[in-house]
Amino acid sequence: MLPAVGTFHLFTLAGIPVSASPFYFLLLWMFAQGEDALGGVTWGVCITLGLLVHEFGHALVARYLKHQPSIMLHGFGGLTSRQRTGRDVEEALIIAMGPAAGLALGLSVFALWYIAMQLGHGQLLVSRPLFKVVYALLYPCVTWNVLNLLPLWPLDGGQLLRLGVMRLAGARRADKITHSVALALLAFFGFLLLRAGAGAYSWVLIVLLALQNFRALRGQASSGVVYVNHSHAAEFVAQAKQALAQQEWKEAARLAHQARSFERIPAPLLDEVWGVLGTSNTALGEHEEALSYLRRARPTASVRQATEACLLALGRQDELAEIQSRWQINSHGRDLGRWLGTALGFIVVALVIVFTTTLRKFFM
């Protein structure tokens, strides 16, 4: 979306810094049009709250996974950035928890509103200003999160689509399918906007999204890492592992570097390369160099043992404790999978509630 140029820090919550772009206030101003001072403040506070709940849904999971997230509010909503990425299940969980958190807040507000309606025998037991607060909260929490789940890259739904297709067809085909679907949807939305006589903001958003997807489809921009399989690299890795088993440390490192020289080798194969390089250099006493490889390797038993040996030899026990904590998190792959299933299941239930209750009429 928008670059971070000119942003300023707002606050830090749970160790996650939150900043805003000046363009964000244009977004708030747009929703405040036609409102009095109180109405404008209501819309500004509610939209900001709705966006922050969504972004903190992403960011809190990313913080748990040690991805060091940060949040920026900009002219088209919010963006959670991270200093590192993780496995597919981690990425999918981080993505899914944003709309799950937003929908959870929206459904909670709707439930309170519905209970008030029932207690009042059909008459809403709140004043007009409070009803406007309910409306202003439901709009970003429900409408925006539902739209955000569309398979439209780079929205959350588009990112989940890409991760899902990657599991079945590989990264390159996943990119092609994801961006083709996005462009088809954008063309359809453009047709609807043309018939509805939409304003400039909607057209700017459509055009920017179309350009992003068009550039990615042509290979001028990347939506993620793409790996190409190399059988020769796999042969070098197999030979390197054999040399490692025979304690031929230098030969193992040499063969692993040969495998590493191939461009964009598959992630699992690259994990093995880092593991061989880290383990062999540890045995050779090159602890600093070994650590640079071990940090990138999958934390197998041999990688953990080599990492512990390096950090103890360098007297860095504090760093060892932090890495062991990260290993404990990464070992919970099944737990993350269950959390992901729960988040996706809740999203499905929330969507059913939205489209089968008065919430559907509320926004149509």
Short mmCIF file of N, CA and C in Angstrom, two decimals, residues 196-357:
data_model
loop_
_atom_site.label_atom_id
_atom_site.label_comp_id
_atom_site.label_asym_id
_atom_site.label_seq_id
_atom_site.Cartn_x
_atom_site.Cartn_y
_atom_site.Cartn_z
N ALA A 196 -22.91 2.41 -10.49
CA ALA A 196 -23.37 3.09 -9.27
C ALA A 196 -22.93 4.54 -9.21
N GLY A 197 -22.07 4.96 -10.12
CA GLY A 197 -21.55 6.32 -10.09
C GLY A 197 -20.72 6.59 -8.85
N ALA A 198 -19.79 5.68 -8.55
CA ALA A 198 -18.98 5.80 -7.33
C ALA A 198 -18.06 7.00 -7.38
N GLY A 199 -17.59 7.39 -6.18
CA GLY A 199 -16.73 8.55 -6.07
C GLY A 199 -15.28 8.26 -6.40
N ALA A 200 -14.46 9.31 -6.34
CA ALA A 200 -13.05 9.21 -6.74
C ALA A 200 -12.27 8.25 -5.85
N TYR A 201 -12.57 8.21 -4.55
CA TYR A 201 -11.82 7.36 -3.63
C TYR A 201 -11.91 5.90 -4.06
N SER A 202 -13.10 5.44 -4.39
CA SER A 202 -13.28 4.04 -4.79
C SER A 202 -12.51 3.73 -6.07
N TRP A 203 -12.52 4.66 -7.01
CA TRP A 203 -11.80 4.43 -8.27
C TRP A 203 -10.30 4.42 -8.06
N VAL A 204 -9.80 5.30 -7.20
CA VAL A 204 -8.36 5.30 -6.90
C VAL A 204 -7.94 3.96 -6.30
N LEU A 205 -8.75 3.44 -5.38
CA LEU A 205 -8.45 2.16 -4.75
C LEU A 205 -8.46 1.03 -5.78
N ILE A 206 -9.46 1.01 -6.64
CA ILE A 206 -9.56 -0.03 -7.67
C ILE A 206 -8.35 0.02 -8.60
N VAL A 207 -7.99 1.22 -9.04
CA VAL A 207 -6.87 1.36 -9.98
C VAL A 207 -5.55 0.94 -9.34
N LEU A 208 -5.32 1.35 -8.10
CA LEU A 208 -4.08 0.98 -7.42
C LEU A 208 -3.97 -0.54 -7.24
N LEU A 209 -5.07 -1.16 -6.84
CA LEU A 209 -5.06 -2.61 -6.67
C LEU A 209 -4.84 -3.31 -8.01
N ALA A 210 -5.47 -2.80 -9.06
CA ALA A 210 -5.30 -3.40 -10.38
C ALA A 210 -3.85 -3.30 -10.85
N LEU A 211 -3.22 -2.14 -10.63
CA LEU A 211 -1.82 -1.98 -11.02
C LEU A 211 -0.91 -2.93 -10.26
N GLN A 212 -1.15 -3.08 -8.95
CA GLN A 212 -0.35 -4.01 -8.15
C GLN A 212 -0.45 -5.43 -8.69
N ASN A 213 -1.66 -5.88 -8.96
CA ASN A 213 -1.84 -7.24 -9.44
C ASN A 213 -1.34 -7.42 -10.86
N PHE A 214 -1.49 -6.41 -11.69
CA PHE A 214 -1.01 -6.50 -13.07
C PHE A 214 0.51 -6.61 -13.11
N ARG A 215 1.19 -5.78 -12.29
CA ARG A 215 2.65 -5.83 -12.23
C ARG A 215 3.13 -7.17 -11.69
N ALA A 216 2.45 -7.69 -10.67
CA ALA A 216 2.84 -8.98 -10.11
C ALA A 216 2.61 -10.11 -11.10
N LEU A 217 1.53 -10.04 -11.86
CA LEU A 217 1.22 -11.07 -12.86
C LEU A 217 2.27 -11.09 -13.97
N ARG A 218 2.80 -9.92 -14.31
CA ARG A 218 3.83 -9.83 -15.35
C ARG A 218 5.24 -10.09 -14.81
N GLY A 219 5.35 -10.35 -13.52
CA GLY A 219 6.65 -10.61 -12.94
C GLY A 219 7.45 -9.38 -12.59
N GLN A 220 6.82 -8.20 -12.64
CA GLN A 220 7.52 -6.96 -12.32
C GLN A 220 7.51 -6.69 -10.81
N ALA A 221 6.72 -7.42 -10.07
CA ALA A 221 6.68 -7.31 -8.62
C ALA A 221 6.39 -8.69 -8.06
N SER A 222 6.84 -8.95 -6.85
CA SER A 222 6.68 -10.27 -6.26
C SER A 222 5.65 -10.23 -5.14
N SER A 223 4.82 -11.28 -5.08
CA SER A 223 3.88 -11.41 -3.97
C SER A 223 4.37 -12.42 -2.95
N GLY A 224 5.58 -12.90 -3.12
CA GLY A 224 6.16 -13.86 -2.19
C GLY A 224 7.36 -14.53 -2.82
N VAL A 225 8.02 -15.36 -2.03
CA VAL A 225 9.21 -16.05 -2.52
C VAL A 225 8.79 -17.15 -3.48
N VAL A 226 9.49 -17.24 -4.61
CA VAL A 226 9.26 -18.29 -5.59
C VAL A 226 10.50 -19.17 -5.66
N TYR A 227 10.32 -20.48 -5.56
CA TYR A 227 11.44 -21.40 -5.61
C TYR A 227 11.35 -22.28 -6.86
N VAL A 228 12.47 -22.58 -7.44
CA VAL A 228 12.55 -23.43 -8.61
C VAL A 228 13.31 -24.70 -8.23
N ASN A 229 12.78 -25.83 -8.59
CA ASN A 229 13.43 -27.08 -8.23
C ASN A 229 14.67 -27.32 -9.09
N HIS A 230 15.76 -27.74 -8.45
CA HIS A 230 17.00 -28.04 -9.14
C HIS A 230 17.47 -29.42 -8.71
N SER A 231 17.44 -30.39 -9.62
CA SER A 231 17.86 -31.74 -9.28
C SER A 231 19.34 -31.79 -8.95
N HIS A 232 20.16 -30.94 -9.61
CA HIS A 232 21.60 -30.93 -9.33
C HIS A 232 21.87 -30.46 -7.91
N ALA A 233 21.11 -29.47 -7.46
CA ALA A 233 21.27 -29.00 -6.09
C ALA A 233 20.94 -30.11 -5.11
N ALA A 234 19.91 -30.88 -5.41
CA ALA A 234 19.53 -31.99 -4.52
C ALA A 234 20.64 -33.03 -4.45
N GLU A 235 21.33 -33.28 -5.57
CA GLU A 235 22.44 -34.23 -5.58
C GLU A 235 23.58 -33.75 -4.69
N PHE A 236 23.91 -32.45 -4.80
CA PHE A 236 24.98 -31.90 -3.96
C PHE A 236 24.61 -31.99 -2.48
N VAL A 237 23.33 -31.73 -2.16
CA VAL A 237 22.90 -31.81 -0.76
C VAL A 237 23.03 -33.23 -0.25
N ALA A 238 22.62 -34.20 -1.06
CA ALA A 238 22.72 -35.61 -0.65
C ALA A 238 24.18 -35.99 -0.39
N GLN A 239 25.08 -35.55 -1.26
CA GLN A 239 26.50 -35.84 -1.07
C GLN A 239 27.06 -35.13 0.16
N ALA A 240 26.58 -33.90 0.40
CA ALA A 240 27.03 -33.14 1.57
C ALA A 240 26.59 -33.84 2.85
N LYS A 241 25.37 -34.35 2.88
CA LYS A 241 24.89 -35.05 4.07
C LYS A 241 25.65 -36.36 4.31
N GLN A 242 26.04 -36.99 3.21
CA GLN A 242 26.83 -38.22 3.34
C GLN A 242 28.21 -37.90 3.91
N ALA A 243 28.81 -36.83 3.42
CA ALA A 243 30.12 -36.41 3.96
C ALA A 243 30.00 -36.01 5.43
N LEU A 244 28.91 -35.39 5.78
CA LEU A 244 28.68 -34.99 7.17
C LEU A 244 28.58 -36.23 8.07
N ALA A 245 27.88 -37.26 7.59
CA ALA A 245 27.75 -38.50 8.38
C ALA A 245 29.09 -39.17 8.58
N GLN A 246 30.00 -38.98 7.62
CA GLN A 246 31.34 -39.57 7.71
C GLN A 246 32.34 -38.64 8.40
N GLN A 247 31.81 -37.52 8.95
CA GLN A 247 32.60 -36.52 9.70
C GLN A 247 33.69 -35.88 8.83
N GLU A 248 33.42 -35.79 7.54
CA GLU A 248 34.30 -35.06 6.62
C GLU A 248 33.78 -33.63 6.53
N TRP A 249 34.11 -32.84 7.56
CA TRP A 249 33.49 -31.54 7.75
C TRP A 249 33.75 -30.58 6.59
N LYS A 250 35.00 -30.49 6.15
CA LYS A 250 35.33 -29.55 5.07
C LYS A 250 34.65 -29.93 3.77
N GLU A 251 34.62 -31.23 3.48
CA GLU A 251 33.98 -31.69 2.25
C GLU A 251 32.48 -31.45 2.30
N ALA A 252 31.89 -31.66 3.46
CA ALA A 252 30.45 -31.41 3.62
C ALA A 252 30.13 -29.94 3.38
N ALA A 253 30.97 -29.04 3.95
CA ALA A 253 30.74 -27.61 3.76
C ALA A 253 30.92 -27.22 2.30
N ARG A 254 31.93 -27.80 1.64
CA ARG A 254 32.17 -27.47 0.23
C ARG A 254 30.99 -27.87 -0.63
N LEU A 255 30.47 -29.08 -0.43
CA LEU A 255 29.35 -29.55 -1.23
C LEU A 255 28.08 -28.74 -0.95
N ALA A 256 27.90 -28.36 0.31
CA ALA A 256 26.73 -27.54 0.65
C ALA A 256 26.80 -26.17 -0.02
N HIS A 257 28.01 -25.59 -0.08
CA HIS A 257 28.17 -24.31 -0.78
C HIS A 257 27.90 -24.48 -2.27
N GLN A 258 28.25 -25.62 -2.83
CA GLN A 258 27.94 -25.89 -4.24
C GLN A 258 26.43 -25.90 -4.45
N ALA A 259 25.72 -26.57 -3.56
CA ALA A 259 24.26 -26.61 -3.66
C ALA A 259 23.67 -25.22 -3.49
N ARG A 260 24.25 -24.46 -2.60
CA ARG A 260 23.74 -23.11 -2.31
C ARG A 260 23.91 -22.17 -3.49
N SER A 261 24.83 -22.47 -4.39
CA SER A 261 25.10 -21.56 -5.51
C SER A 261 23.96 -21.53 -6.52
N PHE A 262 23.08 -22.53 -6.49
CA PHE A 262 21.94 -22.52 -7.41
C PHE A 262 20.93 -21.48 -6.96
N GLU A 263 20.29 -20.81 -7.91
CA GLU A 263 19.34 -19.76 -7.59
C GLU A 263 17.98 -20.35 -7.23
N ARG A 264 17.37 -19.77 -6.18
CA ARG A 264 15.98 -20.03 -5.81
C ARG A 264 15.67 -21.52 -5.67
N ILE A 265 16.52 -22.25 -4.92
CA ILE A 265 16.24 -23.66 -4.71
C ILE A 265 15.08 -23.81 -3.73
N PRO A 266 14.40 -24.95 -3.72
CA PRO A 266 13.22 -25.11 -2.85
C PRO A 266 13.55 -24.89 -1.38
N ALA A 267 12.60 -24.34 -0.65
CA ALA A 267 12.82 -24.01 0.75
C ALA A 267 13.25 -25.21 1.59
N PRO A 268 12.62 -26.40 1.46
CA PRO A 268 13.08 -27.54 2.27
C PRO A 268 14.52 -27.93 1.99
N LEU A 269 14.91 -27.83 0.71
CA LEU A 269 16.29 -28.16 0.34
C LEU A 269 17.26 -27.12 0.90
N LEU A 270 16.86 -25.86 0.86
CA LEU A 270 17.70 -24.80 1.41
C LEU A 270 17.86 -24.97 2.92
N ASP A 271 16.81 -25.43 3.60
CA ASP A 271 16.92 -25.71 5.03
C ASP A 271 18.02 -26.73 5.30
N GLU A 272 18.09 -27.75 4.45
CA GLU A 272 19.13 -28.78 4.62
C GLU A 272 20.51 -28.20 4.37
N VAL A 273 20.63 -27.31 3.40
CA VAL A 273 21.91 -26.67 3.12
C VAL A 273 22.41 -25.91 4.34
N TRP A 274 21.51 -25.09 4.92
CA TRP A 274 21.91 -24.31 6.10
C TRP A 274 22.30 -25.23 7.25
N GLY A 275 21.57 -26.33 7.40
CA GLY A 275 21.87 -27.26 8.47
C GLY A 275 23.24 -27.91 8.32
N VAL A 276 23.57 -28.33 7.09
CA VAL A 276 24.88 -28.93 6.83
C VAL A 276 25.99 -27.91 7.06
N LEU A 277 25.81 -26.71 6.53
CA LEU A 277 26.84 -25.67 6.70
C LEU A 277 27.02 -25.32 8.18
N GLY A 278 25.93 -25.19 8.90
CA GLY A 278 26.03 -24.85 10.32
C GLY A 278 26.69 -25.94 11.13
N THR A 279 26.29 -27.19 10.88
CA THR A 279 26.84 -28.30 11.65
C THR A 279 28.32 -28.52 11.34
N SER A 280 28.67 -28.47 10.06
CA SER A 280 30.07 -28.71 9.68
C SER A 280 30.98 -27.59 10.19
N ASN A 281 30.54 -26.34 10.10
CA ASN A 281 31.37 -25.24 10.60
C ASN A 281 31.48 -25.24 12.12
N THR A 282 30.46 -25.74 12.80
CA THR A 282 30.57 -25.90 14.25
C THR A 282 31.67 -26.90 14.60
N ALA A 283 31.67 -28.02 13.88
CA ALA A 283 32.71 -29.03 14.12
C ALA A 283 34.10 -28.51 13.80
N LEU A 284 34.18 -27.57 12.84
CA LEU A 284 35.48 -27.00 12.46
C LEU A 284 35.90 -25.87 13.40
N GLY A 285 35.02 -25.50 14.34
CA GLY A 285 35.35 -24.44 15.29
C GLY A 285 35.08 -23.04 14.79
N GLU A 286 34.41 -22.91 13.65
CA GLU A 286 34.06 -21.60 13.09
C GLU A 286 32.68 -21.20 13.62
N HIS A 287 32.64 -20.82 14.89
CA HIS A 287 31.35 -20.67 15.57
C HIS A 287 30.52 -19.51 15.05
N GLU A 288 31.13 -18.36 14.78
CA GLU A 288 30.37 -17.21 14.29
C GLU A 288 29.78 -17.51 12.92
N GLU A 289 30.59 -18.08 12.04
CA GLU A 289 30.09 -18.42 10.70
C GLU A 289 29.01 -19.49 10.79
N ALA A 290 29.24 -20.46 11.68
CA ALA A 290 28.25 -21.52 11.85
C ALA A 290 26.90 -20.95 12.29
N LEU A 291 26.93 -19.99 13.22
CA LEU A 291 25.69 -19.41 13.71
C LEU A 291 24.93 -18.69 12.60
N SER A 292 25.64 -18.05 11.68
CA SER A 292 24.96 -17.33 10.59
C SER A 292 24.15 -18.30 9.73
N TYR A 293 24.59 -19.57 9.65
CA TYR A 293 23.84 -20.58 8.91
C TYR A 293 22.75 -21.23 9.77
N LEU A 294 23.12 -21.53 11.01
CA LEU A 294 22.19 -22.23 11.90
C LEU A 294 20.93 -21.44 12.17
N ARG A 295 21.05 -20.09 12.19
CA ARG A 295 19.87 -19.25 12.42
C ARG A 295 18.85 -19.39 11.30
N ARG A 296 19.32 -19.78 10.11
CA ARG A 296 18.42 -19.89 8.96
C ARG A 296 17.94 -21.33 8.74
N ALA A 297 18.50 -22.27 9.49
CA ALA A 297 18.15 -23.68 9.29
C ALA A 297 16.91 -24.05 10.09
N ARG A 298 16.24 -25.09 9.65
CA ARG A 298 15.12 -25.64 10.42
C ARG A 298 15.66 -26.24 11.70
N PRO A 299 15.03 -25.98 12.85
CA PRO A 299 15.61 -26.41 14.13
C PRO A 299 15.47 -27.90 14.39
N THR A 300 16.20 -28.72 13.61
CA THR A 300 16.26 -30.15 13.87
C THR A 300 17.12 -30.40 15.10
N ALA A 301 17.18 -31.65 15.54
CA ALA A 301 17.96 -31.99 16.73
C ALA A 301 19.43 -31.64 16.54
N SER A 302 19.99 -31.94 15.35
CA SER A 302 21.40 -31.65 15.10
C SER A 302 21.66 -30.15 15.03
N VAL A 303 20.73 -29.40 14.46
CA VAL A 303 20.87 -27.95 14.38
C VAL A 303 20.81 -27.34 15.78
N ARG A 304 19.92 -27.80 16.60
CA ARG A 304 19.82 -27.29 17.97
C ARG A 304 21.09 -27.59 18.75
N GLN A 305 21.59 -28.81 18.60
CA GLN A 305 22.81 -29.19 19.31
C GLN A 305 23.98 -28.33 18.88
N ALA A 306 24.10 -28.09 17.56
CA ALA A 306 25.20 -27.26 17.05
C ALA A 306 25.05 -25.81 17.52
N THR A 307 23.81 -25.30 17.51
CA THR A 307 23.57 -23.92 17.96
C THR A 307 23.95 -23.76 19.43
N GLU A 308 23.55 -24.70 20.25
CA GLU A 308 23.89 -24.65 21.67
C GLU A 308 25.41 -24.68 21.86
N ALA A 309 26.09 -25.53 21.08
CA ALA A 309 27.55 -25.63 21.20
C ALA A 309 28.22 -24.31 20.82
N CYS A 310 27.73 -23.67 19.75
CA CYS A 310 28.32 -22.40 19.30
C CYS A 310 28.12 -21.29 20.33
N LEU A 311 26.89 -21.15 20.80
CA LEU A 311 26.59 -20.07 21.74
C LEU A 311 27.30 -20.27 23.08
N LEU A 312 27.41 -21.52 23.53
CA LEU A 312 28.14 -21.78 24.76
C LEU A 312 29.62 -21.50 24.58
N ALA A 313 30.17 -21.86 23.43
CA ALA A 313 31.59 -21.60 23.16
C ALA A 313 31.87 -20.10 23.10
N LEU A 314 30.88 -19.31 22.64
CA LEU A 314 31.04 -17.86 22.53
C LEU A 314 30.60 -17.13 23.80
N GLY A 315 30.11 -17.88 24.79
CA GLY A 315 29.68 -17.27 26.05
C GLY A 315 28.43 -16.43 25.93
N ARG A 316 27.50 -16.83 25.06
CA ARG A 316 26.28 -16.04 24.83
C ARG A 316 25.06 -16.81 25.31
N GLN A 317 25.00 -17.03 26.63
CA GLN A 317 23.91 -17.80 27.22
C GLN A 317 22.56 -17.10 27.09
N ASP A 318 22.55 -15.76 27.17
CA ASP A 318 21.29 -15.03 27.06
C ASP A 318 20.64 -15.26 25.70
N GLU A 319 21.44 -15.22 24.65
CA GLU A 319 20.92 -15.46 23.31
C GLU A 319 20.43 -16.89 23.17
N LEU A 320 21.12 -17.82 23.82
CA LEU A 320 20.70 -19.22 23.78
C LEU A 320 19.32 -19.39 24.39
N ALA A 321 19.06 -18.70 25.51
CA ALA A 321 17.75 -18.80 26.16
C ALA A 321 16.65 -18.27 25.24
N GLU A 322 16.93 -17.18 24.53
CA GLU A 322 15.94 -16.62 23.60
C GLU A 322 15.66 -17.57 22.45
N ILE A 323 16.71 -18.18 21.91
CA ILE A 323 16.54 -19.09 20.79
C ILE A 323 15.80 -20.35 21.22
N GLN A 324 16.09 -20.83 22.42
CA GLN A 324 15.38 -22.00 22.93
C GLN A 324 13.89 -21.71 23.08
N SER A 325 13.57 -20.47 23.47
CA SER A 325 12.16 -20.07 23.55
C SER A 325 11.52 -20.10 22.18
N ARG A 326 12.23 -19.65 21.16
CA ARG A 326 11.71 -19.67 19.79
C ARG A 326 11.53 -21.10 19.30
N TRP A 327 12.47 -21.98 19.66
CA TRP A 327 12.33 -23.39 19.28
C TRP A 327 11.07 -24.00 19.87
N GLN A 328 10.79 -23.62 21.12
CA GLN A 328 9.60 -24.14 21.78
C GLN A 328 8.34 -23.72 21.03
N ILE A 329 8.33 -22.47 20.56
CA ILE A 329 7.19 -21.99 19.78
C ILE A 329 7.08 -22.75 18.47
N ASN A 330 8.21 -22.91 17.78
CA ASN A 330 8.20 -23.57 16.48
C ASN A 330 7.83 -25.05 16.59
N SER A 331 8.09 -25.64 17.76
CA SER A 331 7.76 -27.05 17.94
C SER A 331 6.26 -27.27 18.09
N HIS A 332 5.51 -26.17 18.24
CA HIS A 332 4.07 -26.27 18.41
C HIS A 332 3.36 -26.16 17.07
N GLY A 333 3.91 -26.78 16.04
CA GLY A 333 3.30 -26.69 14.72
C GLY A 333 1.86 -27.18 14.70
N ARG A 334 1.62 -28.30 15.41
CA ARG A 334 0.25 -28.81 15.46
C ARG A 334 -0.67 -27.84 16.18
N ASP A 335 -0.16 -27.22 17.26
CA ASP A 335 -0.97 -26.25 17.97
C ASP A 335 -1.33 -25.08 17.07
N LEU A 336 -0.34 -24.61 16.29
CA LEU A 336 -0.62 -23.51 15.36
C LEU A 336 -1.64 -23.93 14.32
N GLY A 337 -1.56 -25.18 13.87
CA GLY A 337 -2.54 -25.67 12.91
C GLY A 337 -3.94 -25.69 13.49
N ARG A 338 -4.04 -26.08 14.76
CA ARG A 338 -5.36 -26.08 15.40
C ARG A 338 -5.89 -24.66 15.57
N TRP A 339 -4.98 -23.74 15.95
CA TRP A 339 -5.40 -22.34 16.07
C TRP A 339 -5.86 -21.80 14.72
N LEU A 340 -5.14 -22.17 13.67
CA LEU A 340 -5.53 -21.72 12.33
C LEU A 340 -6.90 -22.27 11.97
N GLY A 341 -7.12 -23.55 12.24
CA GLY A 341 -8.43 -24.14 11.96
C GLY A 341 -9.54 -23.46 12.74
N THR A 342 -9.25 -23.13 14.00
CA THR A 342 -10.24 -22.44 14.82
C THR A 342 -10.56 -21.06 14.26
N ALA A 343 -9.50 -20.32 13.88
CA ALA A 343 -9.71 -18.98 13.34
C ALA A 343 -10.52 -19.02 12.05
N LEU A 344 -10.18 -19.95 11.14
CA LEU A 344 -10.91 -20.05 9.88
C LEU A 344 -12.35 -20.51 10.12
N GLY A 345 -12.53 -21.43 11.08
CA GLY A 345 -13.88 -21.87 11.40
C GLY A 345 -14.73 -20.73 11.95
N PHE A 346 -14.12 -19.91 12.83
CA PHE A 346 -14.86 -18.77 13.37
C PHE A 346 -15.23 -17.80 12.26
N ILE A 347 -14.31 -17.56 11.32
CA ILE A 347 -14.60 -16.64 10.22
C ILE A 347 -15.80 -17.14 9.41
N VAL A 348 -15.83 -18.44 9.14
CA VAL A 348 -16.96 -19.01 8.38
C VAL A 348 -18.26 -18.81 9.15
N VAL A 349 -18.25 -19.11 10.45
CA VAL A 349 -19.46 -18.94 11.27
C VAL A 349 -19.88 -17.47 11.29
N ALA A 350 -18.89 -16.57 11.43
CA ALA A 350 -19.20 -15.14 11.46
C ALA A 350 -19.83 -14.69 10.15
N LEU A 351 -19.32 -15.19 9.02
CA LEU A 351 -19.90 -14.81 7.73
C LEU A 351 -21.33 -15.32 7.59
N VAL A 352 -21.58 -16.53 8.08
CA VAL A 352 -22.95 -17.06 8.05
C VAL A 352 -23.88 -16.17 8.87
N ILE A 353 -23.41 -15.76 10.05
CA ILE A 353 -24.23 -14.88 10.89
C ILE A 353 -24.50 -13.55 10.19
N VAL A 354 -23.47 -12.99 9.58
CA VAL A 354 -23.63 -11.70 8.90
C VAL A 354 -24.68 -11.78 7.81
N PHE A 355 -24.63 -12.85 7.01
CA PHE A 355 -25.51 -12.92 5.83
C PHE A 355 -26.85 -13.60 6.10
N THR A 356 -27.10 -14.02 7.35
CA THR A 356 -28.40 -14.64 7.66
C THR A 356 -29.15 -13.91 8.77
N THR A 357 -28.64 -12.77 9.20
CA THR A 357 -29.30 -11.99 10.25
C THR A 357 -29.57 -10.58 9.72
#
